[in-house]
PDB file of C-alpha atoms and ligand atoms in Angstrom:
ATOM      1  CA  MET H   1    -170.464 -19.774 -25.277  1.00 65.00           C
ATOM      2  CA  ASN H   2    -171.041 -19.680 -22.172  1.00 71.00           C
ATOM      3  CA  GLU H   3    -173.744 -18.033 -20.086  1.00 74.00           C
ATOM      4  CA  LYS H   4    -172.174 -15.030 -19.341  1.00 76.00           C
ATOM      5  CA  GLN H   5    -171.274 -14.599 -22.927  1.00 72.00           C
ATOM      6  CA  LYS H   6    -174.987 -14.936 -24.297  1.00 81.00           C
ATOM      7  CA  ALA H   7    -175.971 -12.729 -21.672  1.00 94.00           C
ATOM      8  CA  CYS H   8    -176.929  -8.876 -22.294  1.00 97.00           C
ATOM      9  CA  LYS H   9    -173.900  -6.602 -22.127  1.00 98.00           C
ATOM     10  CA  VAL H  10    -174.508  -3.992 -19.458  1.00 98.00           C
ATOM     11  CA  LEU H  11    -172.343  -1.277 -18.344  1.00 98.00           C
ATOM     12  CA  VAL H  12    -173.512   0.804 -15.072  1.00 98.00           C
ATOM     13  CA  LEU H  13    -172.961   4.664 -14.576  1.00 98.00           C
ATOM     14  CA  ILE H  14    -172.726   5.462 -11.054  1.00 98.00           C
ATOM     15  CA  SER H  15    -171.488   8.913  -9.129  1.00 98.00           C
ATOM     16  CA  GLY H  16    -171.601   7.649  -5.053  1.00 98.00           C
ATOM     17  CA  ARG H  17    -173.228   4.912  -2.744  1.00 98.00           C
ATOM     18  CA  GLY H  18    -174.266   2.449  -5.499  1.00 98.00           C
ATOM     19  CA  SER H  19    -176.534   0.537  -4.087  1.00 98.00           C
ATOM     20  CA  ASN H  20    -178.723  -0.140  -7.206  1.00 98.00           C
ATOM     21  CA  MET H  21    -175.975  -0.657  -8.428  1.00 98.00           C
ATOM     22  CA  ALA H  22    -175.408  -3.751  -6.333  1.00 98.00           C
ATOM     23  CA  ALA H  23    -179.109  -4.798  -6.585  1.00 98.00           C
ATOM     24  CA  LEU H  24    -178.040  -4.861 -10.489  1.00 98.00           C
ATOM     25  CA  LEU H  25    -175.244  -7.135  -9.637  1.00 98.00           C
ATOM     26  CA  LYS H  26    -177.172  -9.324  -7.816  1.00 97.00           C
ATOM     27  CA  THR H  27    -179.534 -10.176 -10.355  1.00 95.00           C
ATOM     28  CA  GLN H  28    -177.503 -10.666 -13.317  1.00 96.00           C
ATOM     29  CA  GLY H  29    -178.738 -13.542 -15.107  1.00 94.00           C
ATOM     30  CA  SER H  30    -180.010 -12.602 -18.415  1.00 96.00           C
ATOM     31  CA  TYR H  31    -177.707  -9.513 -18.098  1.00 98.00           C
ATOM     32  CA  PHE H  32    -174.032  -9.543 -17.249  1.00 97.00           C
ATOM     33  CA  VAL H  33    -172.781  -6.268 -15.159  1.00 98.00           C
ATOM     34  CA  GLU H  34    -169.098  -5.990 -17.159  1.00 98.00           C
ATOM     35  CA  ALA H  35    -168.555  -2.103 -16.520  1.00 98.00           C
ATOM     36  CA  VAL H  36    -169.336  -0.011 -13.716  1.00 98.00           C
ATOM     37  CA  LEU H  37    -167.669   3.138 -14.459  1.00 98.00           C
ATOM     38  CA  SER H  38    -168.074   6.479 -12.043  1.00 98.00           C
ATOM     39  CA  ASP H  39    -167.658  10.041 -12.370  1.00 98.00           C
ATOM     40  CA  ARG H  40    -165.943  10.546  -8.973  1.00 98.00           C
ATOM     41  CA  ALA H  41    -163.039   8.545  -7.734  1.00 97.00           C
ATOM     42  CA  GLU H  42    -164.337   8.662  -3.958  1.00 98.00           C
ATOM     43  CA  ALA H  43    -168.077   6.809  -5.271  1.00 98.00           C
ATOM     44  CA  PRO H  44    -168.443   4.550  -2.214  1.00 98.00           C
ATOM     45  CA  GLY H  45    -170.149   2.096  -4.922  1.00 98.00           C
ATOM     46  CA  LEU H  46    -166.786   1.594  -6.897  1.00 98.00           C
ATOM     47  CA  ALA H  47    -165.466  -0.866  -3.875  1.00 98.00           C
ATOM     48  CA  ILE H  48    -168.495  -3.115  -3.936  1.00 98.00           C
ATOM     49  CA  ALA H  49    -168.326  -3.389  -7.866  1.00 98.00           C
ATOM     50  CA  ALA H  50    -164.643  -4.071  -7.324  1.00 98.00           C
ATOM     51  CA  GLU H  51    -165.566  -6.474  -4.272  1.00 98.00           C
ATOM     52  CA  ALA H  52    -167.502  -8.204  -6.785  1.00 98.00           C
ATOM     53  CA  LYS H  53    -165.368  -8.650  -9.405  1.00 98.00           C
ATOM     54  CA  VAL H  54    -167.367  -6.715 -12.256  1.00 98.00           C
ATOM     55  CA  PRO H  55    -164.755  -7.000 -15.291  1.00 98.00           C
ATOM     56  CA  VAL H  56    -164.143  -2.920 -15.424  1.00 98.00           C
ATOM     57  CA  VAL H  57    -164.307  -0.666 -12.671  1.00 98.00           C
ATOM     58  CA  GLU H  58    -163.078   2.227 -13.513  1.00 98.00           C
ATOM     59  CA  SER H  59    -163.445   6.617 -12.621  1.00 98.00           C
ATOM     60  CA  PHE H  60    -162.981   9.270 -14.201  1.00 98.00           C
ATOM     61  CA  SER H  61    -162.457  12.013 -11.389  1.00 97.00           C
ATOM     62  CA  ARG H  62    -163.173  15.828 -12.857  1.00 96.00           C
ATOM     63  CA  THR H  63    -159.661  16.533 -11.414  1.00 96.00           C
ATOM     64  CA  ASP H  64    -158.179  14.429 -13.952  1.00 97.00           C
ATOM     65  CA  TYR H  65    -159.304  16.752 -16.765  1.00 98.00           C
ATOM     66  CA  PRO H  66    -159.221  20.318 -17.342  1.00 97.00           C
ATOM     67  CA  THR H  67    -162.747  20.521 -18.377  1.00 97.00           C
ATOM     68  CA  LYS H  68    -166.159  19.370 -17.149  1.00 96.00           C
ATOM     69  CA  HIS H  69    -166.780  18.766 -20.850  1.00 95.00           C
ATOM     70  CA  GLN H  70    -163.415  17.050 -21.211  1.00 97.00           C
ATOM     71  CA  GLN H  71    -164.013  14.959 -18.506  1.00 98.00           C
ATOM     72  CA  LYS H  72    -167.445  13.924 -20.309  1.00 97.00           C
ATOM     73  CA  LEU H  73    -166.161  13.257 -23.309  1.00 97.00           C
ATOM     74  CA  ALA H  74    -163.348  10.551 -21.845  1.00 98.00           C
ATOM     75  CA  ILE H  75    -166.746   8.367 -19.963  1.00 98.00           C
ATOM     76  CA  TYR H  76    -168.016   8.667 -23.841  1.00 98.00           C
ATOM     77  CA  SER H  77    -165.099   7.468 -25.241  1.00 98.00           C
ATOM     78  CA  ARG H  78    -164.602   4.512 -22.841  1.00 98.00           C
ATOM     79  CA  VAL H  79    -168.671   4.082 -23.052  1.00 98.00           C
ATOM     80  CA  ARG H  80    -168.270   3.589 -26.671  1.00 98.00           C
ATOM     81  CA  ALA H  81    -165.389   1.122 -26.581  1.00 98.00           C
ATOM     82  CA  LEU H  82    -166.844  -1.326 -24.063  1.00 98.00           C
ATOM     83  CA  ASN H  83    -169.719  -0.892 -26.366  1.00 97.00           C
ATOM     84  CA  PRO H  84    -172.679  -1.894 -23.742  1.00 98.00           C
ATOM     85  CA  GLU H  85    -176.385  -3.722 -25.029  1.00 98.00           C
ATOM     86  CA  LEU H  86    -177.717  -1.594 -22.379  1.00 98.00           C
ATOM     87  CA  ILE H  87    -176.851   1.889 -20.248  1.00 98.00           C
ATOM     88  CA  CYS H  88    -178.039   2.086 -16.564  1.00 98.00           C
ATOM     89  CA  LEU H  89    -177.520   5.371 -14.756  1.00 98.00           C
ATOM     90  CA  ALA H  90    -177.347   4.520 -11.201  1.00 98.00           C
ATOM     91  CA  GLY H  91    -176.976   7.470  -9.308  1.00 98.00           C
ATOM     92  CA  PHE H  92    -175.290   9.105 -12.014  1.00 98.00           C
ATOM     93  CA  MET H  93    -175.077  12.743 -11.035  1.00 95.00           C
ATOM     94  CA  GLN H  94    -174.607  14.293 -14.830  1.00 94.00           C
ATOM     95  CA  ILE H  95    -176.782  15.208 -17.586  1.00 93.00           C
ATOM     96  CA  LEU H  96    -175.714  13.276 -20.927  1.00 95.00           C
ATOM     97  CA  GLU H  97    -174.967  15.567 -23.637  1.00 94.00           C
ATOM     98  CA  SER H  98    -177.305  14.686 -26.441  1.00 94.00           C
ATOM     99  CA  ASP H  99    -174.955  13.798 -28.742  1.00 95.00           C
ATOM    100  CA  PHE H 100    -174.361  10.715 -26.770  1.00 97.00           C
ATOM    101  CA  VAL H 101    -177.921  10.120 -25.794  1.00 97.00           C
ATOM    102  CA  ASP H 102    -178.743  10.298 -29.691  1.00 95.00           C
ATOM    103  CA  GLU H 103    -175.940   7.544 -30.317  1.00 96.00           C
ATOM    104  CA  PHE H 104    -177.113   5.380 -27.477  1.00 97.00           C
ATOM    105  CA  TYR H 105    -180.920   6.388 -27.708  1.00 96.00           C
ATOM    106  CA  GLY H 106    -183.109   3.320 -26.583  1.00 97.00           C
ATOM    107  CA  ARG H 107    -180.237   2.053 -25.141  1.00 98.00           C
ATOM    108  CA  ILE H 108    -179.797   4.071 -21.786  1.00 98.00           C
ATOM    109  CA  ILE H 109    -182.251   3.515 -18.831  1.00 98.00           C
ATOM    110  CA  ASN H 110    -182.034   5.895 -15.491  1.00 98.00           C
ATOM    111  CA  ILE H 111    -183.923   4.703 -12.020  1.00 98.00           C
ATOM    112  CA  HIS H 112    -185.082   7.770 -10.371  1.00 98.00           C
ATOM    113  CA  PRO H 113    -187.150   7.870  -7.146  1.00 98.00           C
ATOM    114  CA  SER H 114    -190.520   9.766  -8.242  1.00 98.00           C
ATOM    115  CA  LEU H 115    -193.545   9.187  -9.620  1.00 98.00           C
ATOM    116  CA  LEU H 116    -192.637  10.867 -12.788  1.00 98.00           C
ATOM    117  CA  PRO H 117    -193.156  13.711 -14.427  1.00 98.00           C
ATOM    118  CA  ASN H 118    -193.666  14.200 -10.747  1.00 98.00           C
ATOM    119  CA  LEU H 119    -190.772  15.624  -8.618  1.00 98.00           C
ATOM    120  CA  PRO H 120    -187.986  15.453 -11.187  1.00 98.00           C
ATOM    121  CA  GLY H 121    -184.590  16.574 -10.079  1.00 97.00           C
ATOM    122  CA  LEU H 122    -182.994  16.212  -6.736  1.00 97.00           C
ATOM    123  CA  ASP H 123    -184.371  15.704  -2.898  1.00 98.00           C
ATOM    124  CA  THR H 124    -187.719  14.246  -4.169  1.00 98.00           C
ATOM    125  CA  HIS H 125    -188.673  12.535  -0.592  1.00 98.00           C
ATOM    126  CA  ARG H 126    -188.580  16.241   1.070  1.00 98.00           C
ATOM    127  CA  ARG H 127    -190.314  17.407  -2.097  1.00 98.00           C
ATOM    128  CA  ALA H 128    -193.283  14.961  -1.884  1.00 98.00           C
ATOM    129  CA  LEU H 129    -193.698  15.802   1.850  1.00 98.00           C
ATOM    130  CA  GLU H 130    -193.493  19.512   1.396  1.00 97.00           C
ATOM    131  CA  SER H 131    -196.092  18.925  -1.277  1.00 97.00           C
ATOM    132  CA  ASN H 132    -198.377  16.477   1.101  1.00 97.00           C
ATOM    133  CA  PHE H 133    -198.327  13.688  -1.762  1.00 97.00           C
ATOM    134  CA  ALA H 134    -200.274  11.106  -0.467  1.00 98.00           C
ATOM    135  CA  VAL H 135    -198.174   8.873  -2.720  1.00 98.00           C
ATOM    136  CA  HIS H 136    -194.918   8.905  -3.558  1.00 98.00           C
ATOM    137  CA  GLY H 137    -192.097   5.901  -5.547  1.00 98.00           C
ATOM    138  CA  CYS H 138    -189.997   5.587  -8.085  1.00 98.00           C
ATOM    139  CA  SER H 139    -189.418   5.026 -11.809  1.00 98.00           C
ATOM    140  CA  VAL H 140    -187.638   3.836 -14.291  1.00 98.00           C
ATOM    141  CA  HIS H 141    -187.528   5.249 -18.079  1.00 98.00           C
ATOM    142  CA  PHE H 142    -185.315   5.461 -21.441  1.00 98.00           C
ATOM    143  CA  VAL H 143    -183.027   8.681 -21.221  1.00 97.00           C
ATOM    144  CA  ASP H 144    -183.576  11.340 -23.717  1.00 94.00           C
ATOM    145  CA  GLY H 145    -181.501  15.036 -23.248  1.00 90.00           C
ATOM    146  CA  GLY H 146    -183.541  15.746 -20.915  1.00 92.00           C
ATOM    147  CA  MET H 147    -183.466  15.681 -17.348  1.00 93.00           C
ATOM    148  CA  ASP H 148    -184.952  12.835 -15.733  1.00 95.00           C
ATOM    149  CA  THR H 149    -187.612  12.468 -18.882  1.00 96.00           C
ATOM    150  CA  GLY H 150    -187.662  10.227 -21.075  1.00 96.00           C
ATOM    151  CA  PRO H 151    -190.278   7.243 -22.385  1.00 97.00           C
ATOM    152  CA  LEU H 152    -191.723   5.748 -19.033  1.00 98.00           C
ATOM    153  CA  ILE H 153    -191.131   1.863 -18.446  1.00 98.00           C
ATOM    154  CA  ALA H 154    -192.138   1.116 -15.379  1.00 98.00           C
ATOM    155  CA  GLN H 155    -192.817   2.693 -11.694  1.00 98.00           C
ATOM    156  CA  CYS H 156    -193.503   1.406  -8.129  1.00 98.00           C
ATOM    157  CA  ARG H 157    -196.169   3.481  -5.553  1.00 98.00           C
ATOM    158  CA  VAL H 158    -195.497   3.764  -1.947  1.00 98.00           C
ATOM    159  CA  GLU H 159    -198.491   5.295   0.198  1.00 98.00           C
ATOM    160  CA  VAL H 160    -196.986   8.007   2.488  1.00 98.00           C
ATOM    161  CA  GLN H 161    -197.808   6.972   5.768  1.00 96.00           C
ATOM    162  CA  PRO H 162    -199.234  10.293   8.256  1.00 92.00           C
ATOM    163  CA  CYS H 163    -196.267  12.209  10.024  1.00 93.00           C
ATOM    164  CA  GLU H 164    -193.224   9.969   8.276  1.00 96.00           C
ATOM    165  CA  THR H 165    -189.983  11.343   8.153  1.00 98.00           C
ATOM    166  CA  GLU H 166    -187.944  11.944   4.538  1.00 98.00           C
ATOM    167  CA  GLY H 167    -185.988   9.428   5.853  1.00 98.00           C
ATOM    168  CA  VAL H 168    -188.334   6.551   6.646  1.00 98.00           C
ATOM    169  CA  LEU H 169    -189.527   7.665   3.275  1.00 98.00           C
ATOM    170  CA  ALA H 170    -186.312   7.506   1.157  1.00 98.00           C
ATOM    171  CA  GLU H 171    -185.929   3.985   2.878  1.00 98.00           C
ATOM    172  CA  ARG H 172    -189.046   2.541   1.819  1.00 98.00           C
ATOM    173  CA  VAL H 173    -188.579   4.064  -1.522  1.00 98.00           C
ATOM    174  CA  LEU H 174    -185.679   3.072  -2.185  1.00 98.00           C
ATOM    175  CA  ALA H 175    -186.392  -0.530  -1.187  1.00 98.00           C
ATOM    176  CA  ARG H 176    -188.669  -0.641  -4.160  1.00 98.00           C
ATOM    177  CA  GLU H 177    -186.159   0.860  -6.477  1.00 98.00           C
ATOM    178  CA  HIS H 178    -183.957  -2.023  -6.099  1.00 98.00           C
ATOM    179  CA  MET H 179    -186.581  -4.845  -6.778  1.00 98.00           C
ATOM    180  CA  VAL H 180    -188.057  -2.662  -9.699  1.00 98.00           C
ATOM    181  CA  TYR H 181    -184.636  -1.956 -11.732  1.00 98.00           C
ATOM    182  CA  PRO H 182    -183.226  -5.422 -12.038  1.00 98.00           C
ATOM    183  CA  TRP H 183    -186.988  -6.866 -13.190  1.00 98.00           C
ATOM    184  CA  VAL H 184    -186.550  -4.023 -16.043  1.00 98.00           C
ATOM    185  CA  CYS H 185    -183.334  -4.755 -17.051  1.00 98.00           C
ATOM    186  CA  GLU H 186    -183.469  -8.362 -16.829  1.00 98.00           C
ATOM    187  CA  GLN H 187    -187.349  -7.881 -18.660  1.00 98.00           C
ATOM    188  CA  ILE H 188    -184.845  -5.683 -21.471  1.00 98.00           C
ATOM    189  CA  ALA H 189    -182.501  -8.277 -21.327  1.00 98.00           C
ATOM    190  CA  LYS H 190    -184.926 -10.732 -22.199  1.00 97.00           C
ATOM    191  CA  GLY H 191    -186.643  -9.055 -25.288  1.00 97.00           C
ATOM    192  CA  ALA H 192    -189.508  -8.386 -23.065  1.00 98.00           C
ATOM    193  CA  ILE H 193    -189.608  -4.705 -22.920  1.00 98.00           C
ATOM    194  CA  ARG H 194    -188.660  -2.768 -26.101  1.00 97.00           C
ATOM    195  CA  LEU H 195    -188.450   0.968 -27.045  1.00 97.00           C
ATOM    196  CA  ASP H 196    -190.416   0.747 -30.899  1.00 95.00           C
ATOM    197  CA  ARG H 197    -189.709   3.710 -32.687  1.00 93.00           C
ATOM    198  CA  SER H 198    -190.792   4.174 -37.173  1.00 91.00           C
ATOM    199  CA  SER H 199    -187.810   6.441 -37.348  1.00 88.00           C
ATOM    200  CA  ALA H 200    -184.305   8.167 -35.257  1.00 84.00           C
ATOM    201  CA  ALA H 201    -186.812  11.162 -34.794  1.00 87.00           C
ATOM    202  CA  ASP H 202    -189.376   9.417 -32.965  1.00 91.00           C
ATOM    203  CA  ARG H 203    -188.736   9.244 -29.350  1.00 91.00           C
ATOM    204  CA  GLY H 204    -190.393   5.830 -29.408  1.00 94.00           C
ATOM    205  CA  ARG H 205    -193.158   4.106 -27.441  1.00 95.00           C
ATOM    206  CA  VAL H 206    -192.528   1.066 -25.122  1.00 97.00           C
ATOM    207  CA  SER H 207    -193.462  -2.057 -25.338  1.00 97.00           C
ATOM    208  CA  PHE H 208    -194.744  -4.897 -23.279  1.00 98.00           C
ATOM    209  CA  ALA H 209    -194.825  -8.699 -23.831  1.00 98.00           C
ATOM    210  CA  PRO H 210    -197.310 -10.808 -22.141  1.00 98.00           C
ATOM    211  CA  GLU H 211    -195.299 -12.580 -20.022  1.00 97.00           C
ATOM    212  CA  ALA H 212    -193.525  -9.204 -18.360  1.00 98.00           C
ATOM    213  CA  VAL H 213    -197.111  -7.565 -17.949  1.00 98.00           C
ATOM    214  CA  ALA H 214    -198.063 -11.049 -16.024  1.00 98.00           C
ATOM    215  CA  GLU H 215    -195.111 -10.836 -13.802  1.00 98.00           C
ATOM    216  CA  SER H 216    -195.898  -6.839 -12.934  1.00 98.00           C
ATOM    217  CA  ASN H 217    -198.841  -8.040 -11.537  1.00 97.00           C
ATOM    218  CA  ARG H 218    -197.467 -10.124  -9.689  1.00 97.00           C
ATOM    219  CA  LEU H 219    -194.604  -8.053  -8.115  1.00 97.00           C
ATOM    220  CA  GLY H 220    -196.954  -5.146  -7.501  1.00 97.00           C
ATOM    221  CA  ILE H 221    -194.962  -3.053 -10.441  1.00 98.00           C
ATOM    222  CA  HIS H 222    -197.097  -0.756 -12.650  1.00 98.00           C
ATOM    223  CA  LEU H 223    -195.741  -1.047 -16.278  1.00 98.00           C
ATOM    224  CA  CYS H 224    -196.309   2.705 -18.308  1.00 97.00           C
ATOM    225  CA  ARG H 225    -198.462   2.033 -21.158  1.00 91.00           C
TER     226      ARG H 225
HETATM  227  C1  GRF L 301    -181.335   6.723  -6.020  1.00 73.50           C
HETATM  228  O1  GRF L 301    -182.400   6.939  -5.054  1.00 73.50           O
HETATM  229  C2  GRF L 301    -181.926   6.843  -7.536  1.00 73.50           C
HETATM  230  O2  GRF L 301    -182.946   6.589  -7.530  1.00 73.50           O
HETATM  231  C3  GRF L 301    -181.241   8.305  -7.511  1.00 73.50           C
HETATM  232  O3  GRF L 301    -180.187   8.259  -7.368  1.00 73.50           O
HETATM  233  C4  GRF L 301    -179.776   7.036  -5.532  1.00 73.50           C
HETATM  234  C5  GRF L 301    -178.802   6.687  -5.830  1.00 73.50           C
HETATM  235  O4  GRF L 301    -178.600   5.866  -4.991  1.00 73.50           O
HETATM  236  N1  GRF L 301    -180.399   8.424  -9.385  1.00 73.50           N
HETATM  237  P1  GRF L 301    -177.779   4.075  -5.036  1.00 73.50           P
HETATM  238  O5  GRF L 301    -176.350   5.098  -5.557  1.00 73.50           O
HETATM  239  O6  GRF L 301    -178.154   3.564  -5.764  1.00 73.50           O
HETATM  240  O7  GRF L 301    -177.705   3.588  -3.919  1.00 73.50           O
END
């Protein structure tokens, strides 16, 4: 078995630019991105994935399906066929349906540009500035059926500068996203971050191996314990 075959198989779902997906591609080692799926044929991230020779790069355009629900079912069915060990949402602009989330619960993670539970949803940088937040940032979490909810894994804080523009703040947060998302993915692949559950009804508790804790301190990553 070669290194790629041994690595944790990751599937990335995107809708747009794909910069977090690109960051995940750069840091492969313990995990291997075997598929990138998009719900938009025009997502710029698709070309990046194809260029990086990701084995499966596919889009499921809304216009190819009679309803949005059927589009979602097509995406879910492809994900099931590929049976990834980990699904990374990277700017995927759809709420996953609860049956699908239940089926893959504990194997789906998301990156969000705010310190959750603050500011779920869109326009987080503008809202952080409007609310005069002194500190903003990004979060990685396991996905449940809600919008930007589910057990938190890790966060990076960014201090808001006086008179900072939305664009500059967004860039500074994005730089942290590109560091923390691959790191979390790597730790999950190595078994150093886990979601422990006592039953299917239990949403679970995130646990961290000592080496993940030590490394997070060095990298300025806050683990959500
Ligand atoms: C990122 O800010 C991510 O946190 C959010 O959507 C944006 C996607 O950007 N979920 P990109 O497509 O990864 O560049």
